[in-house]
Tab-separated table of N, CA and C in Angstrom:
chain	number	residue	atom	x	y	z
A	1	MET	N	67.734	80.319	84.066
A	1	MET	CA	66.378	80.215	84.524
A	1	MET	C	65.781	78.905	83.982
A	2	LYS	N	64.992	78.275	84.827
A	2	LYS	CA	64.355	77.013	84.445
A	2	LYS	C	62.866	77.077	84.724
A	3	LYS	N	62.137	76.235	84.019
A	3	LYS	CA	60.715	76.070	84.303
A	3	LYS	C	60.371	74.605	84.096
A	4	SER	N	59.293	74.183	84.726
A	4	SER	CA	58.814	72.806	84.575
A	4	SER	C	57.477	72.817	83.873
A	5	GLU	N	57.306	71.899	82.968
A	5	GLU	CA	56.020	71.673	82.309
A	5	GLU	C	55.589	70.262	82.701
A	6	TRP	N	54.373	70.154	83.185
A	6	TRP	CA	53.880	68.880	83.697
A	6	TRP	C	53.045	68.133	82.660
A	7	PHE	N	53.273	66.827	82.561
A	7	PHE	CA	52.478	65.885	81.770
A	7	PHE	C	52.374	66.276	80.294
A	8	THR	N	53.449	66.773	79.729
A	8	THR	CA	53.403	67.207	78.325
A	8	THR	C	53.120	66.052	77.373
A	9	ALA	N	53.692	64.896	77.632
A	9	ALA	CA	53.481	63.755	76.732
A	9	ALA	C	52.029	63.283	76.756
A	10	TYR	N	51.311	63.609	77.822
A	10	TYR	CA	49.911	63.207	77.934
A	10	TYR	C	48.971	64.297	77.424
A	11	ARG	N	49.450	65.530	77.388
A	11	ARG	CA	48.638	66.628	76.848
A	11	ARG	C	48.757	66.712	75.336
A	12	TYR	N	49.887	66.301	74.802
A	12	TYR	CA	50.139	66.365	73.357
A	12	TYR	C	50.431	64.954	72.865
A	13	VAL	N	49.398	64.138	72.766
A	13	VAL	CA	49.596	62.717	72.496
A	13	VAL	C	49.811	62.392	71.025
A	14	VAL	N	49.315	63.220	70.137
A	14	VAL	CA	49.560	63.007	68.710
A	14	VAL	C	50.978	63.514	68.434
A	15	PRO	N	51.823	62.713	67.782
A	15	PRO	CA	53.228	63.092	67.603
A	15	PRO	C	53.429	64.509	67.046
A	16	GLU	N	52.653	64.879	66.044
A	16	GLU	CA	52.812	66.208	65.436
A	16	GLU	C	52.475	67.320	66.434
A	17	ALA	N	51.520	67.076	67.314
A	17	ALA	CA	51.159	68.074	68.322
A	17	ALA	C	52.292	68.247	69.332
A	18	TYR	N	52.920	67.143	69.712
A	18	TYR	CA	54.038	67.213	70.654
A	18	TYR	C	55.225	67.931	70.010
A	19	GLU	N	55.493	67.617	68.762
A	19	GLU	CA	56.572	68.293	68.050
A	19	GLU	C	56.313	69.791	67.967
A	20	SER	N	55.083	70.175	67.668
A	20	SER	CA	54.725	71.597	67.584
A	20	SER	C	54.907	72.286	68.927
A	21	TRP	N	54.558	71.595	70.011
A	21	TRP	CA	54.737	72.170	71.339
A	21	TRP	C	56.219	72.444	71.601
A	22	PHE	N	57.071	71.461	71.295
A	22	PHE	CA	58.516	71.646	71.471
A	22	PHE	C	59.006	72.840	70.633
A	23	GLU	N	58.538	72.921	69.379
A	23	GLU	CA	58.969	73.987	68.482
A	23	GLU	C	58.519	75.355	68.988
A	24	ASP	N	57.301	75.445	69.503
A	24	ASP	CA	56.809	76.707	70.074
A	24	ASP	C	57.652	77.124	71.274
A	25	GLN	N	58.014	76.150	72.116
A	25	GLN	CA	58.853	76.443	73.277
A	25	GLN	C	60.222	76.959	72.831
A	26	ALA	N	60.821	76.323	71.834
A	26	ALA	CA	62.134	76.737	71.335
A	26	ALA	C	62.083	78.144	70.749
A	27	ALA	N	60.984	78.474	70.080
A	27	ALA	CA	60.828	79.810	69.503
A	27	ALA	C	60.777	80.881	70.597
A	28	GLU	N	60.344	80.501	71.793
A	28	GLU	CA	60.299	81.420	72.929
A	28	GLU	C	61.576	81.337	73.782
A	29	GLY	N	62.521	80.490	73.361
A	29	GLY	CA	63.788	80.369	74.074
A	29	GLY	C	63.815	79.303	75.158
A	30	TRP	N	62.813	78.446	75.205
A	30	TRP	CA	62.780	77.371	76.202
A	30	TRP	C	63.174	76.058	75.543
A	31	HIS	N	64.181	75.415	76.125
A	31	HIS	CA	64.705	74.176	75.549
A	31	HIS	C	64.752	73.096	76.629
A	32	PRO	N	64.473	71.841	76.259
A	32	PRO	CA	64.521	70.767	77.270
A	32	PRO	C	65.918	70.660	77.860
A	33	GLU	N	65.968	70.601	79.180
A	33	GLU	CA	67.251	70.471	79.879
A	33	GLU	C	67.894	69.135	79.504
A	34	LYS	N	67.141	68.087	79.703
A	34	LYS	CA	67.579	66.739	79.353
A	34	LYS	C	66.321	65.885	79.344
A	35	ILE	N	66.095	65.190	78.269
A	35	ILE	CA	64.916	64.330	78.195
A	35	ILE	C	65.330	62.941	78.648
A	36	ARG	N	64.589	62.443	79.624
A	36	ARG	CA	64.869	61.122	80.170
A	36	ARG	C	63.560	60.448	80.538
A	37	GLN	N	63.634	59.322	81.203
A	37	GLN	CA	62.490	58.457	81.475
A	37	GLN	C	61.258	59.199	81.998
A	38	PHE	N	61.420	60.033	83.008
A	38	PHE	CA	60.265	60.660	83.640
A	38	PHE	C	59.952	62.055	83.093
A	39	SER	N	60.548	62.424	81.978
A	39	SER	CA	60.255	63.717	81.372
A	39	SER	C	58.821	63.779	80.848
A	40	SER	N	58.208	62.639	80.625
A	40	SER	CA	56.808	62.648	80.196
A	40	SER	C	55.916	63.177	81.312
A	41	MET	N	56.367	63.048	82.542
A	41	MET	CA	55.613	63.579	83.684
A	41	MET	C	56.034	65.014	83.990
A	42	ARG	N	57.333	65.266	84.005
A	42	ARG	CA	57.826	66.616	84.313
A	42	ARG	C	58.986	66.943	83.374
A	43	MET	N	58.711	67.834	82.434
A	43	MET	CA	59.725	68.268	81.483
A	43	MET	C	60.360	69.539	82.036
A	44	VAL	N	61.679	69.496	82.265
A	44	VAL	CA	62.402	70.667	82.757
A	44	VAL	C	62.974	71.396	81.547
A	45	MET	N	62.639	72.690	81.466
A	45	MET	CA	63.074	73.518	80.339
A	45	MET	C	64.022	74.596	80.861
A	46	GLU	N	65.068	74.882	80.073
A	46	GLU	CA	66.019	75.946	80.409
A	46	GLU	C	65.823	77.107	79.449
A	47	LYS	N	65.966	78.314	79.976
A	47	LYS	CA	65.841	79.511	79.148
A	47	LYS	C	67.147	79.743	78.410
A	48	GLY	N	67.035	79.999	77.127
A	48	GLY	CA	68.194	80.272	76.297
A	48	GLY	C	67.778	81.169	75.152
A	49	ASP	N	68.537	81.131	74.101
A	49	ASP	CA	68.202	81.924	72.921
A	49	ASP	C	67.033	81.286	72.181
A	50	ALA	N	66.187	82.130	71.627
A	50	ALA	CA	65.097	81.626	70.784
A	50	ALA	C	65.718	81.020	69.529
A	51	LYS	N	65.249	79.817	69.174
A	51	LYS	CA	65.798	79.118	68.004
A	51	LYS	C	64.673	78.507	67.188
A	52	LYS	N	64.963	78.326	65.914
A	52	LYS	CA	64.030	77.623	65.040
A	52	LYS	C	64.504	76.176	64.954
A	53	TYR	N	63.828	75.319	65.693
A	53	TYR	CA	64.125	73.898	65.671
A	53	TYR	C	62.920	73.171	65.091
A	54	LYS	N	63.201	72.142	64.329
A	54	LYS	CA	62.174	71.174	63.960
A	54	LYS	C	62.423	69.987	64.867
A	55	TYR	N	61.405	69.625	65.643
A	55	TYR	CA	61.504	68.464	66.520
A	55	TYR	C	60.853	67.271	65.846
A	56	ALA	N	61.351	66.089	66.160
A	56	ALA	CA	60.765	64.847	65.671
A	56	ALA	C	60.651	63.886	66.849
A	57	VAL	N	59.474	63.275	66.973
A	57	VAL	CA	59.189	62.324	68.043
A	57	VAL	C	58.945	60.977	67.390
A	58	GLU	N	59.629	59.956	67.878
A	58	GLU	CA	59.527	58.640	67.247
A	58	GLU	C	59.400	57.551	68.310
A	59	LEU	N	58.483	56.639	68.094
A	59	LEU	CA	58.280	55.500	68.990
A	59	LEU	C	59.020	54.303	68.411
A	60	LEU	N	60.000	53.812	69.161
A	60	LEU	CA	60.808	52.671	68.715
A	60	LEU	C	61.020	51.720	69.876
A	61	GLY	N	61.244	50.460	69.558
A	61	GLY	CA	61.579	49.494	70.597
A	61	GLY	C	62.948	49.754	71.189
A	62	GLY	N	63.830	50.284	70.394
A	62	GLY	CA	65.190	50.610	70.815
A	62	GLY	C	65.844	51.432	69.724
A	63	LEU	N	66.980	51.992	70.021
A	63	LEU	CA	67.689	52.823	69.056
A	63	LEU	C	69.015	52.157	68.716
A	64	SER	N	69.098	51.644	67.507
A	64	SER	CA	70.337	50.984	67.092
A	64	SER	C	71.406	52.044	66.799
A	65	PRO	N	72.665	51.683	66.958
A	65	PRO	CA	73.744	52.631	66.641
A	65	PRO	C	73.697	53.075	65.172
A	66	GLU	N	73.263	52.180	64.284
A	66	GLU	CA	73.178	52.517	62.865
A	66	GLU	C	72.122	53.588	62.615
A	67	ARG	N	70.957	53.442	63.257
A	67	ARG	CA	69.875	54.413	63.084
A	67	ARG	C	70.289	55.777	63.655
A	68	LYS	N	70.908	55.747	64.837
A	68	LYS	CA	71.362	56.990	65.458
A	68	LYS	C	72.396	57.679	64.564
A	69	ALA	N	73.321	56.911	64.014
A	69	ALA	CA	74.345	57.466	63.124
A	69	ALA	C	73.713	58.044	61.855
A	70	LEU	N	72.718	57.354	61.316
A	70	LEU	CA	72.035	57.835	60.114
A	70	LEU	C	71.379	59.189	60.371
A	71	TYR	N	70.656	59.299	61.482
A	71	TYR	CA	69.988	60.564	61.808
A	71	TYR	C	70.998	61.683	62.054
A	72	THR	N	72.050	61.385	62.795
A	72	THR	CA	73.039	62.428	63.071
A	72	THR	C	73.791	62.827	61.801
A	73	ASP	N	73.997	61.877	60.895
A	73	ASP	CA	74.636	62.209	59.611
A	73	ASP	C	73.782	63.194	58.814
A	74	PHE	N	72.469	63.133	58.995
A	74	PHE	CA	71.566	64.050	58.299
A	74	PHE	C	71.301	65.324	59.111
A	75	GLY	N	72.060	65.508	60.193
A	75	GLY	CA	71.990	66.758	60.937
A	75	GLY	C	71.010	66.795	62.098
A	76	TRP	N	70.430	65.653	62.453
A	76	TRP	CA	69.484	65.615	63.568
A	76	TRP	C	70.240	65.399	64.869
A	77	GLU	N	69.882	66.174	65.881
A	77	GLU	CA	70.496	66.061	67.201
A	77	GLU	C	69.606	65.199	68.093
A	78	TYR	N	70.193	64.205	68.712
A	78	TYR	CA	69.469	63.350	69.650
A	78	TYR	C	69.277	64.125	70.947
A	79	VAL	N	68.023	64.320	71.358
A	79	VAL	CA	67.727	65.108	72.556
A	79	VAL	C	67.537	64.199	73.763
A	80	GLY	N	66.937	63.017	73.560
A	80	GLY	CA	66.741	62.085	74.657
A	80	GLY	C	65.570	61.164	74.402
A	81	ARG	N	65.219	60.401	75.441
A	81	ARG	CA	64.124	59.444	75.294
A	81	ARG	C	63.322	59.353	76.574
A	82	MET	N	62.032	59.108	76.379
A	82	MET	CA	61.098	58.826	77.469
A	82	MET	C	60.552	57.442	77.172
A	83	SER	N	61.010	56.456	77.895
A	83	SER	CA	60.637	55.071	77.635
A	83	SER	C	61.046	54.728	76.206
A	84	ASN	N	60.089	54.446	75.329
A	84	ASN	CA	60.412	54.110	73.939
A	84	ASN	C	60.131	55.250	72.972
A	85	VAL	N	59.936	56.447	73.487
A	85	VAL	CA	59.707	57.622	72.642
A	85	VAL	C	61.021	58.405	72.582
A	86	PHE	N	61.573	58.499	71.375
A	86	PHE	CA	62.844	59.177	71.154
A	86	PHE	C	62.568	60.564	70.572
A	87	VAL	N	63.327	61.554	71.047
A	87	VAL	CA	63.126	62.935	70.615
A	87	VAL	C	64.400	63.433	69.929
A	88	TRP	N	64.201	64.014	68.742
A	88	TRP	CA	65.285	64.553	67.919
A	88	TRP	C	64.954	65.999	67.584
A	89	ARG	N	65.971	66.765	67.216
A	89	ARG	CA	65.724	68.128	66.739
A	89	ARG	C	66.789	68.519	65.732
A	90	LYS	N	66.394	69.493	64.914
A	90	LYS	CA	67.316	70.002	63.903
A	90	LYS	C	67.053	71.491	63.756
A	91	GLU	N	68.116	72.283	63.901
A	91	GLU	CA	67.978	73.730	63.741
A	91	GLU	C	67.926	74.050	62.252
A	92	TYR	N	67.159	75.083	61.928
A	92	TYR	CA	67.034	75.484	60.530
A	92	TYR	C	66.808	76.988	60.455
A	93	THR	N	67.008	77.519	59.254
A	93	THR	CA	66.752	78.942	59.048
A	93	THR	C	65.694	79.154	57.976
A	94	ASP	N	65.806	78.492	56.852
A	94	ASP	CA	64.875	78.720	55.751
A	94	ASP	C	63.788	77.646	55.691
A	95	LYS	N	64.093	76.571	54.980
A	95	LYS	CA	63.108	75.509	54.773
A	95	LYS	C	63.060	74.601	56.004
A	96	ARG	N	61.853	74.371	56.477
A	96	ARG	CA	61.642	73.524	57.660
A	96	ARG	C	61.920	72.068	57.282
A	97	PRO	N	62.874	71.420	57.952
A	97	PRO	CA	63.205	70.028	57.599
A	97	PRO	C	62.143	69.053	58.113
A	98	GLU	N	62.085	67.911	57.510
A	98	GLU	CA	61.179	66.833	57.931
A	98	GLU	C	61.987	65.565	58.099
A	99	MET	N	61.801	64.897	59.221
A	99	MET	CA	62.464	63.618	59.427
A	99	MET	C	61.703	62.520	58.683
A	100	PHE	N	60.390	62.633	58.680
A	100	PHE	CA	59.535	61.639	58.033
A	100	PHE	C	58.944	62.291	56.790
A	101	SER	N	59.754	62.445	55.771
A	101	SER	CA	59.370	63.250	54.616
A	101	SER	C	58.472	62.524	53.621
A	102	ASP	N	58.528	61.207	53.577
A	102	ASP	CA	57.669	60.501	52.632
A	102	ASP	C	56.445	59.938	53.360
A	103	ARG	N	55.365	59.828	52.653
A	103	ARG	CA	54.084	59.421	53.220
A	103	ARG	C	54.126	58.049	53.901
A	104	PRO	N	54.704	57.004	53.281
A	104	PRO	CA	54.731	55.690	53.940
A	104	PRO	C	55.463	55.706	55.286
A	105	THR	N	56.561	56.450	55.383
A	105	THR	CA	57.305	56.521	56.641
A	105	THR	C	56.482	57.235	57.707
A	106	ALA	N	55.826	58.328	57.333
A	106	ALA	CA	54.983	59.073	58.276
A	106	ALA	C	53.801	58.214	58.734
A	107	GLU	N	53.205	57.476	57.796
A	107	GLU	CA	52.080	56.603	58.154
A	107	GLU	C	52.538	55.464	59.079
A	108	LYS	N	53.722	54.939	58.836
A	108	LYS	CA	54.257	53.865	59.677
A	108	LYS	C	54.470	54.366	61.107
A	109	ARG	N	54.993	55.583	61.241
A	109	ARG	CA	55.181	56.162	62.578
A	109	ARG	C	53.832	56.307	63.285
A	110	THR	N	52.830	56.800	62.584
A	110	THR	CA	51.503	56.976	63.182
A	110	THR	C	50.920	55.626	63.584
A	111	ARG	N	51.118	54.594	62.762
A	111	ARG	CA	50.622	53.255	63.100
A	111	ARG	C	51.299	52.711	64.357
A	112	ARG	N	52.603	52.983	64.524
A	112	ARG	CA	53.304	52.525	65.731
A	112	ARG	C	52.710	53.178	66.979
A	113	PHE	N	52.464	54.479	66.924
A	113	PHE	CA	51.855	55.159	68.065
A	113	PHE	C	50.451	54.622	68.312
A	114	SER	N	49.682	54.448	67.241
A	114	SER	CA	48.307	53.967	67.367
A	114	SER	C	48.272	52.555	67.953
A	115	ALA	N	49.176	51.700	67.523
A	115	ALA	CA	49.215	50.324	68.032
A	115	ALA	C	49.552	50.305	69.523
A	116	ALA	N	50.513	51.105	69.935
A	116	ALA	CA	50.890	51.140	71.349
A	116	ALA	C	49.737	51.633	72.217
A	117	ILE	N	49.050	52.654	71.772
A	117	ILE	CA	47.927	53.191	72.537
A	117	ILE	C	46.758	52.219	72.509
A	118	SER	N	46.569	51.519	71.401
A	118	SER	CA	45.478	50.547	71.296
A	118	SER	C	45.658	49.388	72.277
A	119	VAL	N	46.887	48.974	72.522
A	119	VAL	CA	47.139	47.919	73.504
A	119	VAL	C	46.695	48.385	74.885
A	120	SER	N	47.072	49.609	75.250
A	120	SER	CA	46.632	50.166	76.533
A	120	SER	C	45.116	50.278	76.585
A	121	LEU	N	44.525	50.697	75.490
A	121	LEU	CA	43.069	50.801	75.422
A	121	LEU	C	42.424	49.436	75.678
A	122	GLY	N	42.963	48.393	75.081
A	122	GLY	CA	42.434	47.047	75.286
A	122	GLY	C	42.505	46.619	76.747
A	123	ILE	N	43.601	46.945	77.400
A	123	ILE	CA	43.763	46.586	78.814
A	123	ILE	C	42.732	47.320	79.668
A	124	PHE	N	42.562	48.609	79.426
A	124	PHE	CA	41.593	49.376	80.218
A	124	PHE	C	40.152	48.970	79.903
A	125	LEU	N	39.868	48.645	78.646
A	125	LEU	CA	38.521	48.159	78.320
A	125	LEU	C	38.227	46.838	79.027
A	126	PHE	N	39.234	45.973	79.101
A	126	PHE	CA	39.077	44.710	79.814
A	126	PHE	C	38.742	44.973	81.288
A	127	GLY	N	39.463	45.902	81.911
A	127	GLY	CA	39.169	46.270	83.297
A	127	GLY	C	37.768	46.834	83.456
A	128	PHE	N	37.325	47.624	82.471
A	128	PHE	CA	35.977	48.195	82.512
A	128	PHE	C	34.918	47.097	82.424
A	129	VAL	N	35.143	46.126	81.554
A	129	VAL	CA	34.202	45.004	81.418
A	129	VAL	C	34.156	44.201	82.721
A	130	ILE	N	35.303	43.976	83.334
A	130	ILE	CA	35.329	43.288	84.630
A	130	ILE	C	34.497	44.069	85.647
A	131	GLY	N	34.622	45.390	85.649
A	131	GLY	CA	33.824	46.230	86.538
A	131	GLY	C	32.343	46.096	86.275
A	132	LEU	N	31.971	46.025	84.995
A	132	LEU	CA	30.552	45.842	84.659
A	132	LEU	C	30.038	44.489	85.152
A	133	VAL	N	30.855	43.457	85.022
A	133	VAL	CA	30.470	42.126	85.512
A	133	VAL	C	30.294	42.167	87.030
A	134	LEU	N	31.219	42.815	87.728
A	134	LEU	CA	31.092	42.944	89.181
A	134	LEU	C	29.828	43.712	89.559
A	135	LEU	N	29.531	44.761	88.810
A	135	LEU	CA	28.315	45.541	89.072
A	135	LEU	C	27.071	44.683	88.882
A	136	LEU	N	27.045	43.925	87.811
A	136	LEU	CA	25.901	43.042	87.552
A	136	LEU	C	25.755	42.004	88.665
A	137	ARG	N	26.874	41.415	89.056
A	137	ARG	CA	26.824	40.415	90.132
A	137	ARG	C	26.394	41.043	91.458
A	138	LYS	N	26.791	42.281	91.698
A	138	LYS	CA	26.369	42.985	92.914
A	138	LYS	C	24.854	43.229	92.872
A	139	LEU	N	24.368	43.640	91.702
A	139	LEU	CA	22.927	43.876	91.538
A	139	LEU	C	22.124	42.592	91.750
A	140	LEU	N	22.692	41.473	91.362
A	140	LEU	CA	22.022	40.182	91.515
A	140	LEU	C	22.246	39.582	92.902
A	141	GLY	N	23.043	40.248	93.738
A	141	GLY	CA	23.290	39.781	95.096
A	141	GLY	C	24.253	38.624	95.188
A	142	GLN	N	25.087	38.427	94.161
A	142	GLN	CA	26.007	37.292	94.146
A	142	GLN	C	27.367	37.595	94.776
A	143	ILE	N	27.709	38.864	94.967
A	143	ILE	CA	28.992	39.222	95.574
A	143	ILE	C	28.770	40.280	96.642
A	144	SER	N	29.762	40.426	97.509
A	144	SER	CA	29.614	41.369	98.611
A	144	SER	C	30.535	42.587	98.481
A	145	TYR	N	31.045	42.855	97.280
A	145	TYR	CA	31.863	44.055	97.084
A	145	TYR	C	31.061	45.288	97.472
A	146	GLU	N	31.751	46.306	97.921
A	146	GLU	CA	31.096	47.570	98.244
A	146	GLU	C	30.760	48.305	96.944
A	147	TRP	N	29.668	49.026	96.950
A	147	TRP	CA	29.251	49.794	95.771
A	147	TRP	C	30.332	50.783	95.352
A	148	LEU	N	30.902	51.462	96.336
A	148	LEU	CA	31.902	52.483	96.037
A	148	LEU	C	33.109	51.895	95.310
A	149	ASP	N	33.545	50.706	95.709
A	149	ASP	CA	34.677	50.060	95.034
A	149	ASP	C	34.377	49.827	93.560
A	150	ILE	N	33.194	49.340	93.284
A	150	ILE	CA	32.808	49.045	91.902
A	150	ILE	C	32.675	50.334	91.100
A	151	ILE	N	32.079	51.350	91.687
A	151	ILE	CA	31.894	52.628	90.981
A	151	ILE	C	33.249	53.274	90.686
A	152	ILE	N	34.165	53.225	91.652
A	152	ILE	CA	35.507	53.778	91.419
A	152	ILE	C	36.206	53.017	90.296
A	153	MET	N	36.094	51.687	90.315
A	153	MET	CA	36.711	50.868	89.270
A	153	MET	C	36.144	51.236	87.901
A	154	LEU	N	34.824	51.344	87.809
A	154	LEU	CA	34.196	51.706	86.536
A	154	LEU	C	34.626	53.097	86.086
A	155	ALA	N	34.705	54.039	87.008
A	155	ALA	CA	35.090	55.404	86.655
A	155	ALA	C	36.531	55.462	86.144
A	156	VAL	N	37.443	54.784	86.843
A	156	VAL	CA	38.856	54.816	86.442
A	156	VAL	C	39.052	54.130	85.091
A	157	TYR	N	38.581	52.908	84.983
A	157	TYR	CA	38.780	52.161	83.731
A	157	TYR	C	37.965	52.755	82.581
A	158	GLY	N	36.762	53.194	82.874
A	158	GLY	CA	35.945	53.813	81.829
A	158	GLY	C	36.532	55.132	81.371
A	159	GLY	N	36.990	55.957	82.311
A	159	GLY	CA	37.593	57.239	81.945
A	159	GLY	C	38.869	57.062	81.139
A	160	ALA	N	39.728	56.155	81.583
A	160	ALA	CA	40.972	55.899	80.847
A	160	ALA	C	40.672	55.340	79.456
A	161	SER	N	39.683	54.468	79.360
A	161	SER	CA	39.310	53.915	78.051
A	161	SER	C	38.803	55.009	77.124
A	162	ALA	N	37.965	55.895	77.641
A	162	ALA	CA	37.431	56.987	76.822
A	162	ALA	C	38.556	57.904	76.337
A	163	LEU	N	39.485	58.221	77.232
A	163	LEU	CA	40.613	59.070	76.855
A	163	LEU	C	41.468	58.414	75.774
A	164	LEU	N	41.804	57.146	75.969
A	164	LEU	CA	42.638	56.447	74.987
A	164	LEU	C	41.918	56.270	73.654
A	165	LEU	N	40.618	56.041	73.690
A	165	LEU	CA	39.837	55.938	72.450
A	165	LEU	C	39.873	57.259	71.691
A	166	THR	N	39.795	58.362	72.410
A	166	THR	CA	39.886	59.686	71.778
A	166	THR	C	41.242	59.868	71.104
A	167	VAL	N	42.309	59.427	71.760
A	167	VAL	CA	43.653	59.541	71.194
A	167	VAL	C	43.765	58.701	69.922
A	168	VAL	N	43.272	57.468	69.968
A	168	VAL	CA	43.336	56.601	68.786
A	168	VAL	C	42.572	57.235	67.632
A	169	ARG	N	41.419	57.806	67.908
A	169	ARG	CA	40.640	58.468	66.846
A	169	ARG	C	41.384	59.666	66.267
A	170	LYS	N	42.040	60.456	67.124
A	170	LYS	CA	42.835	61.591	66.634
A	170	LYS	C	43.961	61.133	65.729
A	171	LEU	N	44.617	60.047	66.127
A	171	LEU	CA	45.712	59.523	65.309
A	171	LEU	C	45.211	59.013	63.966
A	172	LYS	N	44.027	58.408	63.951
A	172	LYS	CA	43.513	57.828	62.713
A	172	LYS	C	42.992	58.882	61.740
A	173	LYS	N	42.490	60.017	62.266
A	173	LYS	CA	41.919	60.991	61.342
A	173	LYS	C	42.816	62.186	61.053
A	174	LYS	N	44.022	62.187	61.591
A	174	LYS	CA	44.909	63.320	61.329
A	174	LYS	C	45.317	63.333	59.862
A	175	PRO	N	45.421	64.512	59.269
A	175	PRO	CA	45.819	64.582	57.857
A	175	PRO	C	47.286	64.243	57.678
A	176	MET	N	47.596	63.649	56.563
A	176	MET	CA	48.986	63.319	56.226
A	176	MET	C	49.533	64.358	55.286
């Protein structure tokens, strides 16, 4: 039996929240079929035995063979990747394992996620400012753009900026 979960990477944007979602699914017997590029949009889960997995989500530019070997030597199973987000898991029975066990490593991971989202935020804010300039020029009668075009532009860029700003704030205030 299979099920699809839509937009999970966008619903659980803080790494720890995404890991918890994966762990909750595994506890109910749902496991990712295969994580690949478009799994952030549609995650296919297969029904199996309920398991206690600790999942780890990491944002990297690439995965070197040395890093992959290091993680697998410590018992972590490579599950797959969505763009530059790599997903690992480790089954456990007693003590819950941590991939990022020391504070500096955990903070570095959070900074990588925050930096990537901040770049997107900057791009959308730039688009929003362009929309405001177009609106001002329309009000002054200097351009002939349609009102609806400008309002749609402001809504899309403003909404995306607000969402990304919320994510950055969540990442910055999460407890370590």
